[in-house]
PDB file of C-alpha atoms in Angstrom:
ATOM      1  CA  UNK A   1     164.273  83.656  51.661  1.00  0.00           C
ATOM      2  CA  UNK A   2     160.625  83.475  51.031  1.00  0.00           C
ATOM      3  CA  UNK A   3     157.177  84.676  53.115  1.00  0.00           C
ATOM      4  CA  UNK A   4     153.653  84.580  52.396  1.00  0.00           C
ATOM      5  CA  UNK A   5     151.241  86.671  53.605  1.00  0.00           C
ATOM      6  CA  UNK A   6     148.328  84.328  53.632  1.00  0.00           C
ATOM      7  CA  UNK A   7     144.017  85.018  53.692  1.00  0.00           C
ATOM      8  CA  UNK A   8     141.187  83.661  52.538  1.00  0.00           C
ATOM      9  CA  UNK A   9     140.586  85.125  49.170  1.00  0.00           C
ATOM     10  CA  UNK A  10     144.493  86.571  48.147  1.00  0.00           C
ATOM     11  CA  UNK A  11     143.009  89.908  47.641  1.00  0.00           C
ATOM     12  CA  UNK A  12     142.748  92.038  49.799  1.00  0.00           C
ATOM     13  CA  UNK A  13     143.585  90.923  53.802  1.00  0.00           C
ATOM     14  CA  UNK A  14     146.837  89.342  52.529  1.00  0.00           C
ATOM     15  CA  UNK A  15     147.945  92.067  50.262  1.00  0.00           C
ATOM     16  CA  UNK A  16     147.601  94.324  53.598  1.00  0.00           C
ATOM     17  CA  UNK A  17     149.501  91.826  55.704  1.00  0.00           C
ATOM     18  CA  UNK A  18     152.380  91.573  52.562  1.00  0.00           C
ATOM     19  CA  UNK A  19     153.141  95.141  52.854  1.00  0.00           C
ATOM     20  CA  UNK A  20     153.414  95.316  56.169  1.00  0.00           C
ATOM     21  CA  UNK A  21     155.576  92.368  56.404  1.00  0.00           C
ATOM     22  CA  UNK A  22     157.621  94.132  53.295  1.00  0.00           C
ATOM     23  CA  UNK A  23     157.645  97.435  55.354  1.00  0.00           C
ATOM     24  CA  UNK A  24     158.929  96.243  58.688  1.00  0.00           C
ATOM     25  CA  UNK A  25     161.803  93.939  56.883  1.00  0.00           C
ATOM     26  CA  UNK A  26     162.997  97.003  54.993  1.00  0.00           C
ATOM     27  CA  UNK A  27     163.489  98.222  58.031  1.00  0.00           C
ATOM     28  CA  UNK A  28     165.407  95.506  59.280  1.00  0.00           C
ATOM     29  CA  UNK A  29     167.339  95.692  56.375  1.00  0.00           C
ATOM     30  CA  UNK A  30     166.487  92.430  55.225  1.00  0.00           C
ATOM     31  CA  UNK A  31     166.106  90.567  52.237  1.00  0.00           C
ATOM     32  CA  UNK A  32     163.435  87.977  50.993  1.00  0.00           C
ATOM     33  CA  UNK A  33     160.378  87.539  48.895  1.00  0.00           C
ATOM     34  CA  UNK A  34     157.084  88.231  50.203  1.00  0.00           C
ATOM     35  CA  UNK A  35     154.426  87.397  47.827  1.00  0.00           C
ATOM     36  CA  UNK A  36     150.223  86.946  49.017  1.00  0.00           C
ATOM     37  CA  UNK A  37     148.314  84.443  48.403  1.00  0.00           C
ATOM     38  CA  UNK A  38     144.594  83.397  48.916  1.00  0.00           C
ATOM     39  CA  UNK A  39     144.523  79.763  51.245  1.00  0.00           C
ATOM     40  CA  UNK A  40     144.652  76.944  49.239  1.00  0.00           C
ATOM     41  CA  UNK A  41     146.804  78.092  46.515  1.00  0.00           C
ATOM     42  CA  UNK A  42     149.289  78.520  49.165  1.00  0.00           C
ATOM     43  CA  UNK A  43     149.762  74.913  49.841  1.00  0.00           C
ATOM     44  CA  UNK A  44     151.113  74.112  46.317  1.00  0.00           C
ATOM     45  CA  UNK A  45     153.266  76.983  46.880  1.00  0.00           C
ATOM     46  CA  UNK A  46     156.865  76.808  48.311  1.00  0.00           C
ATOM     47  CA  UNK A  47     158.007  79.114  50.830  1.00  0.00           C
ATOM     48  CA  UNK A  48     160.477  79.384  54.767  1.00  0.00           C
ATOM     49  CA  UNK A  49     157.183  81.047  56.579  1.00  0.00           C
ATOM     50  CA  UNK A  50     153.869  81.804  56.109  1.00  0.00           C
ATOM     51  CA  UNK A  51     152.100  84.503  57.984  1.00  0.00           C
ATOM     52  CA  UNK A  52     148.396  84.114  58.834  1.00  0.00           C
ATOM     53  CA  UNK A  53     145.639  84.481  61.043  1.00  0.00           C
ATOM     54  CA  UNK A  54     144.869  82.063  64.348  1.00  0.00           C
ATOM     55  CA  UNK A  55     141.977  80.576  62.348  1.00  0.00           C
ATOM     56  CA  UNK A  56     144.261  80.155  58.785  1.00  0.00           C
ATOM     57  CA  UNK A  57     147.247  78.811  60.344  1.00  0.00           C
ATOM     58  CA  UNK A  58     145.027  75.272  61.680  1.00  0.00           C
ATOM     59  CA  UNK A  59     144.221  74.909  57.658  1.00  0.00           C
ATOM     60  CA  UNK A  60     147.856  75.348  56.019  1.00  0.00           C
ATOM     61  CA  UNK A  61     149.008  72.621  58.865  1.00  0.00           C
ATOM     62  CA  UNK A  62     150.959  70.398  56.983  1.00  0.00           C
ATOM     63  CA  UNK A  63     152.659  72.785  54.924  1.00  0.00           C
ATOM     64  CA  UNK A  64     156.655  72.586  54.860  1.00  0.00           C
ATOM     65  CA  UNK A  65     157.117  76.712  55.731  1.00  0.00           C
ATOM     66  CA  UNK A  66     156.927  77.128  60.090  1.00  0.00           C
ATOM     67  CA  UNK A  67     153.727  79.061  60.009  1.00  0.00           C
ATOM     68  CA  UNK A  68     153.481  82.142  62.532  1.00  0.00           C
ATOM     69  CA  UNK A  69     150.592  83.720  63.757  1.00  0.00           C
ATOM     70  CA  UNK A  70     149.680  87.787  63.406  1.00  0.00           C
ATOM     71  CA  UNK A  71     146.489  88.663  65.196  1.00  0.00           C
ATOM     72  CA  UNK A  72     146.029  92.319  64.262  1.00  0.00           C
ATOM     73  CA  UNK A  73     147.130  93.166  59.963  1.00  0.00           C
ATOM     74  CA  UNK A  74     147.513  96.228  61.113  1.00  0.00           C
ATOM     75  CA  UNK A  75     149.838  96.549  63.519  1.00  0.00           C
ATOM     76  CA  UNK A  76     153.445  96.952  62.317  1.00  0.00           C
ATOM     77  CA  UNK A  77     154.859  96.007  66.063  1.00  0.00           C
ATOM     78  CA  UNK A  78     152.836  93.354  66.754  1.00  0.00           C
ATOM     79  CA  UNK A  79     154.595  92.018  63.065  1.00  0.00           C
ATOM     80  CA  UNK A  80     157.693  92.860  63.948  1.00  0.00           C
ATOM     81  CA  UNK A  81     157.767  91.275  67.380  1.00  0.00           C
ATOM     82  CA  UNK A  82     156.771  87.712  65.042  1.00  0.00           C
ATOM     83  CA  UNK A  83     159.410  87.933  62.767  1.00  0.00           C
ATOM     84  CA  UNK A  84     162.698  88.499  65.069  1.00  0.00           C
ATOM     85  CA  UNK A  85     161.349  86.234  67.722  1.00  0.00           C
ATOM     86  CA  UNK A  86     161.438  83.587  65.350  1.00  0.00           C
ATOM     87  CA  UNK A  87     164.909  85.090  63.678  1.00  0.00           C
ATOM     88  CA  UNK A  88     163.432  86.106  60.767  1.00  0.00           C
ATOM     89  CA  UNK A  89     164.649  89.348  61.572  1.00  0.00           C
TER      90      UNK A  89
ATOM     91  CA  UNK B   1     139.155 105.500  43.807  1.00  0.00           C
ATOM     92  CA  UNK B   2     135.937 105.208  46.697  1.00  0.00           C
ATOM     93  CA  UNK B   3     137.564 106.387  49.713  1.00  0.00           C
ATOM     94  CA  UNK B   4     135.618 106.279  52.541  1.00  0.00           C
ATOM     95  CA  UNK B   5     133.899 109.806  51.005  1.00  0.00           C
ATOM     96  CA  UNK B   6     130.619 110.852  53.485  1.00  0.00           C
ATOM     97  CA  UNK B   7     128.160 108.811  51.217  1.00  0.00           C
ATOM     98  CA  UNK B   8     130.235 105.442  51.636  1.00  0.00           C
ATOM     99  CA  UNK B   9     130.191 106.231  56.106  1.00  0.00           C
ATOM    100  CA  UNK B  10     127.562 105.309  58.078  1.00  0.00           C
ATOM    101  CA  UNK B  11     127.537 106.170  61.664  1.00  0.00           C
ATOM    102  CA  UNK B  12     125.623 104.133  64.531  1.00  0.00           C
ATOM    103  CA  UNK B  13     124.743 101.655  62.876  1.00  0.00           C
ATOM    104  CA  UNK B  14     122.048  98.766  64.121  1.00  0.00           C
ATOM    105  CA  UNK B  15     122.991  95.180  63.230  1.00  0.00           C
ATOM    106  CA  UNK B  16     121.463  92.521  64.915  1.00  0.00           C
ATOM    107  CA  UNK B  17     124.561  90.335  63.693  1.00  0.00           C
ATOM    108  CA  UNK B  18     127.753  89.393  60.674  1.00  0.00           C
ATOM    109  CA  UNK B  19     125.817  88.667  58.210  1.00  0.00           C
ATOM    110  CA  UNK B  20     123.985  91.869  58.538  1.00  0.00           C
ATOM    111  CA  UNK B  21     126.437  94.190  58.906  1.00  0.00           C
ATOM    112  CA  UNK B  22     128.486  93.078  56.146  1.00  0.00           C
ATOM    113  CA  UNK B  23     125.349  93.501  53.764  1.00  0.00           C
ATOM    114  CA  UNK B  24     125.202  96.742  54.839  1.00  0.00           C
ATOM    115  CA  UNK B  25     128.173  97.358  54.236  1.00  0.00           C
ATOM    116  CA  UNK B  26     127.812  96.296  50.560  1.00  0.00           C
ATOM    117  CA  UNK B  27     124.656  98.513  50.432  1.00  0.00           C
ATOM    118  CA  UNK B  28     127.392 101.885  50.801  1.00  0.00           C
ATOM    119  CA  UNK B  29     128.900 100.214  47.719  1.00  0.00           C
ATOM    120  CA  UNK B  30     125.826  99.353  46.129  1.00  0.00           C
ATOM    121  CA  UNK B  31     124.015 103.005  46.842  1.00  0.00           C
ATOM    122  CA  UNK B  32     127.103 104.619  44.838  1.00  0.00           C
ATOM    123  CA  UNK B  33     127.180 102.114  42.219  1.00  0.00           C
ATOM    124  CA  UNK B  34     130.552 100.792  43.045  1.00  0.00           C
ATOM    125  CA  UNK B  35     129.910  97.035  42.892  1.00  0.00           C
ATOM    126  CA  UNK B  36     126.998  94.720  41.793  1.00  0.00           C
ATOM    127  CA  UNK B  37     124.609  93.462  44.024  1.00  0.00           C
ATOM    128  CA  UNK B  38     126.144  90.362  43.729  1.00  0.00           C
ATOM    129  CA  UNK B  39     129.233  91.235  45.024  1.00  0.00           C
ATOM    130  CA  UNK B  40     127.528  91.745  48.767  1.00  0.00           C
ATOM    131  CA  UNK B  41     126.751  87.869  48.104  1.00  0.00           C
ATOM    132  CA  UNK B  42     129.724  87.240  47.572  1.00  0.00           C
ATOM    133  CA  UNK B  43     131.074  88.534  50.788  1.00  0.00           C
ATOM    134  CA  UNK B  44     128.809  86.803  52.654  1.00  0.00           C
ATOM    135  CA  UNK B  45     129.648  83.398  51.168  1.00  0.00           C
ATOM    136  CA  UNK B  46     133.646  83.941  51.448  1.00  0.00           C
ATOM    137  CA  UNK B  47     132.393  84.572  55.198  1.00  0.00           C
ATOM    138  CA  UNK B  48     130.731  82.192  55.844  1.00  0.00           C
ATOM    139  CA  UNK B  49     132.779  79.409  53.942  1.00  0.00           C
ATOM    140  CA  UNK B  50     136.492  80.720  54.604  1.00  0.00           C
ATOM    141  CA  UNK B  51     134.991  82.144  58.761  1.00  0.00           C
ATOM    142  CA  UNK B  52     135.451  85.164  59.851  1.00  0.00           C
ATOM    143  CA  UNK B  53     139.343  85.553  59.143  1.00  0.00           C
ATOM    144  CA  UNK B  54     138.873  89.103  58.102  1.00  0.00           C
ATOM    145  CA  UNK B  55     138.411  90.881  60.951  1.00  0.00           C
ATOM    146  CA  UNK B  56     142.327  91.882  60.574  1.00  0.00           C
ATOM    147  CA  UNK B  57     142.327  93.594  64.344  1.00  0.00           C
ATOM    148  CA  UNK B  58     141.115  94.242  67.468  1.00  0.00           C
ATOM    149  CA  UNK B  59     137.512  94.720  66.847  1.00  0.00           C
ATOM    150  CA  UNK B  60     137.721  95.809  62.949  1.00  0.00           C
ATOM    151  CA  UNK B  61     136.437  93.276  59.824  1.00  0.00           C
ATOM    152  CA  UNK B  62     137.251  94.252  56.522  1.00  0.00           C
ATOM    153  CA  UNK B  63     134.869  91.798  54.190  1.00  0.00           C
ATOM    154  CA  UNK B  64     135.757  91.646  50.272  1.00  0.00           C
ATOM    155  CA  UNK B  65     134.714  89.596  47.799  1.00  0.00           C
ATOM    156  CA  UNK B  66     137.132  88.749  44.061  1.00  0.00           C
ATOM    157  CA  UNK B  67     137.070  92.064  41.517  1.00  0.00           C
ATOM    158  CA  UNK B  68     135.631  89.173  39.483  1.00  0.00           C
ATOM    159  CA  UNK B  69     131.806  89.080  41.582  1.00  0.00           C
ATOM    160  CA  UNK B  70     130.645  92.196  40.656  1.00  0.00           C
ATOM    161  CA  UNK B  71     133.534  94.850  41.512  1.00  0.00           C
ATOM    162  CA  UNK B  72     133.434  98.121  39.209  1.00  0.00           C
ATOM    163  CA  UNK B  73     135.746  99.772  41.101  1.00  0.00           C
ATOM    164  CA  UNK B  74     138.447 100.045  43.526  1.00  0.00           C
ATOM    165  CA  UNK B  75     136.675 101.582  46.610  1.00  0.00           C
ATOM    166  CA  UNK B  76     135.817 101.583  50.847  1.00  0.00           C
ATOM    167  CA  UNK B  77     132.991 101.947  52.634  1.00  0.00           C
ATOM    168  CA  UNK B  78     132.620 102.033  56.936  1.00  0.00           C
ATOM    169  CA  UNK B  79     129.844 101.233  58.886  1.00  0.00           C
ATOM    170  CA  UNK B  80     130.516 101.960  62.659  1.00  0.00           C
ATOM    171  CA  UNK B  81     127.913  99.681  64.297  1.00  0.00           C
ATOM    172  CA  UNK B  82     125.771 100.968  67.395  1.00  0.00           C
ATOM    173  CA  UNK B  83     126.123  98.179  69.390  1.00  0.00           C
ATOM    174  CA  UNK B  84     129.115  95.399  68.170  1.00  0.00           C
ATOM    175  CA  UNK B  85     128.194  92.166  67.683  1.00  0.00           C
ATOM    176  CA  UNK B  86     130.967  89.061  66.958  1.00  0.00           C
ATOM    177  CA  UNK B  87     132.128  87.760  63.573  1.00  0.00           C
ATOM    178  CA  UNK B  88     133.063  84.634  65.840  1.00  0.00           C
ATOM    179  CA  UNK B  89     137.156  85.393  65.931  1.00  0.00           C
ATOM    180  CA  UNK B  90     138.984  84.062  68.307  1.00  0.00           C
ATOM    181  CA  UNK B  91     141.268  86.992  69.217  1.00  0.00           C
ATOM    182  CA  UNK B  92     139.469  90.414  67.641  1.00  0.00           C
ATOM    183  CA  UNK B  93     136.028  90.212  68.250  1.00  0.00           C
ATOM    184  CA  UNK B  94     133.559  91.524  68.877  1.00  0.00           C
ATOM    185  CA  UNK B  95     133.589  94.246  65.522  1.00  0.00           C
ATOM    186  CA  UNK B  96     132.457  97.679  65.469  1.00  0.00           C
ATOM    187  CA  UNK B  97     133.373  98.965  62.583  1.00  0.00           C
ATOM    188  CA  UNK B  98     133.209  96.962  59.098  1.00  0.00           C
ATOM    189  CA  UNK B  99     135.030  98.355  55.864  1.00  0.00           C
ATOM    190  CA  UNK B 100     133.486  96.490  53.311  1.00  0.00           C
ATOM    191  CA  UNK B 101     136.513  96.424  49.994  1.00  0.00           C
ATOM    192  CA  UNK B 102     135.403  96.291  46.643  1.00  0.00           C
ATOM    193  CA  UNK B 103     138.778  95.427  45.057  1.00  0.00           C
ATOM    194  CA  UNK B 104     139.466  95.920  41.412  1.00  0.00           C
ATOM    195  CA  UNK B 105     141.954  94.158  39.691  1.00  0.00           C
ATOM    196  CA  UNK B 106     144.289  97.199  38.843  1.00  0.00           C
ATOM    197  CA  UNK B 107     146.704  98.856  41.033  1.00  0.00           C
ATOM    198  CA  UNK B 108     144.288 101.150  42.288  1.00  0.00           C
ATOM    199  CA  UNK B 109     143.132  98.208  45.643  1.00  0.00           C
ATOM    200  CA  UNK B 110     146.564  98.964  46.443  1.00  0.00           C
ATOM    201  CA  UNK B 111     146.739 102.321  46.800  1.00  0.00           C
ATOM    202  CA  UNK B 112     142.759 101.995  48.548  1.00  0.00           C
ATOM    203  CA  UNK B 113     144.598  99.190  50.771  1.00  0.00           C
ATOM    204  CA  UNK B 114     148.089 101.335  51.654  1.00  0.00           C
ATOM    205  CA  UNK B 115     145.628 104.138  52.873  1.00  0.00           C
ATOM    206  CA  UNK B 116     143.411 102.098  55.059  1.00  0.00           C
ATOM    207  CA  UNK B 117     146.456 100.028  56.899  1.00  0.00           C
ATOM    208  CA  UNK B 118     148.158 103.859  57.251  1.00  0.00           C
ATOM    209  CA  UNK B 119     144.955 105.347  58.982  1.00  0.00           C
ATOM    210  CA  UNK B 120     143.793 102.144  60.853  1.00  0.00           C
ATOM    211  CA  UNK B 121     147.811 101.093  61.965  1.00  0.00           C
ATOM    212  CA  UNK B 122     147.184 104.764  64.066  1.00  0.00           C
ATOM    213  CA  UNK B 123     145.259 103.668  67.405  1.00  0.00           C
ATOM    214  CA  UNK B 124     144.345 106.961  67.673  1.00  0.00           C
ATOM    215  CA  UNK B 125     142.963 107.211  64.531  1.00  0.00           C
ATOM    216  CA  UNK B 126     140.952 104.085  65.404  1.00  0.00           C
ATOM    217  CA  UNK B 127     139.584 105.956  68.168  1.00  0.00           C
ATOM    218  CA  UNK B 128     138.700 108.581  66.214  1.00  0.00           C
ATOM    219  CA  UNK B 129     136.792 106.103  63.738  1.00  0.00           C
ATOM    220  CA  UNK B 130     134.608 104.627  66.704  1.00  0.00           C
ATOM    221  CA  UNK B 131     133.908 107.204  68.337  1.00  0.00           C
ATOM    222  CA  UNK B 132     133.021 109.293  65.818  1.00  0.00           C
ATOM    223  CA  UNK B 133     129.314 111.046  65.775  1.00  0.00           C
ATOM    224  CA  UNK B 134     129.452 112.791  62.235  1.00  0.00           C
ATOM    225  CA  UNK B 135     131.368 112.756  59.190  1.00  0.00           C
ATOM    226  CA  UNK B 136     132.576 115.610  59.664  1.00  0.00           C
ATOM    227  CA  UNK B 137     134.725 114.149  63.037  1.00  0.00           C
ATOM    228  CA  UNK B 138     137.411 112.082  60.348  1.00  0.00           C
ATOM    229  CA  UNK B 139     137.029 114.473  57.167  1.00  0.00           C
ATOM    230  CA  UNK B 140     140.255 115.462  58.272  1.00  0.00           C
ATOM    231  CA  UNK B 141     141.957 112.469  59.501  1.00  0.00           C
ATOM    232  CA  UNK B 142     140.468 110.908  56.215  1.00  0.00           C
ATOM    233  CA  UNK B 143     141.169 113.471  54.034  1.00  0.00           C
ATOM    234  CA  UNK B 144     144.651 114.528  55.792  1.00  0.00           C
ATOM    235  CA  UNK B 145     146.875 113.111  52.887  1.00  0.00           C
TER     236      UNK B 145
END
């Protein structure tokens, strides 16, 4: 399974999201590859899931991955909820 | 690594809009010579081009640009706003804390983000940042680990 954390520049914000996704996956014992990229590069990367903000989700429409929206990138509980609702964990 | 040292924190700052907030938070980094002036403009350009996606939690913005836009070292500054301003984010507006991030190209900036993420993942600490009246109110939290 491959998950992308996407932000506008692919530097700071998506890296924070990626670290927190990895924490949730580790805790749940789920093995997945997590990458962080910027929104323009994301379209060229294959993935099963994309986690991003509401705003950027719209510009990612059409990507073959399932797009999941996270509102608070620091909120481990929210990330956990989003991943479990979508049966990632 | 320069992480929320006293010189990099400004409390009770007055700004009129998102652009001024980014500028002032960036100026804290500039004054410590952690970025070139071009980095501030790059943060504003990114905001104007990519929108306020970097408002990544309720009331918290993390403006940044690319390392090659003029970041010299991994660093984070903080601006606490006297009066919150809207950044145009559908869920997390208005913004009352602005953390300007200078992302160096090395692993140091991962460390900086981890520290910041750990702090801001804690609701009690978020509240402390929003209500602090002086640096001493925050010192133990920031130097905590």
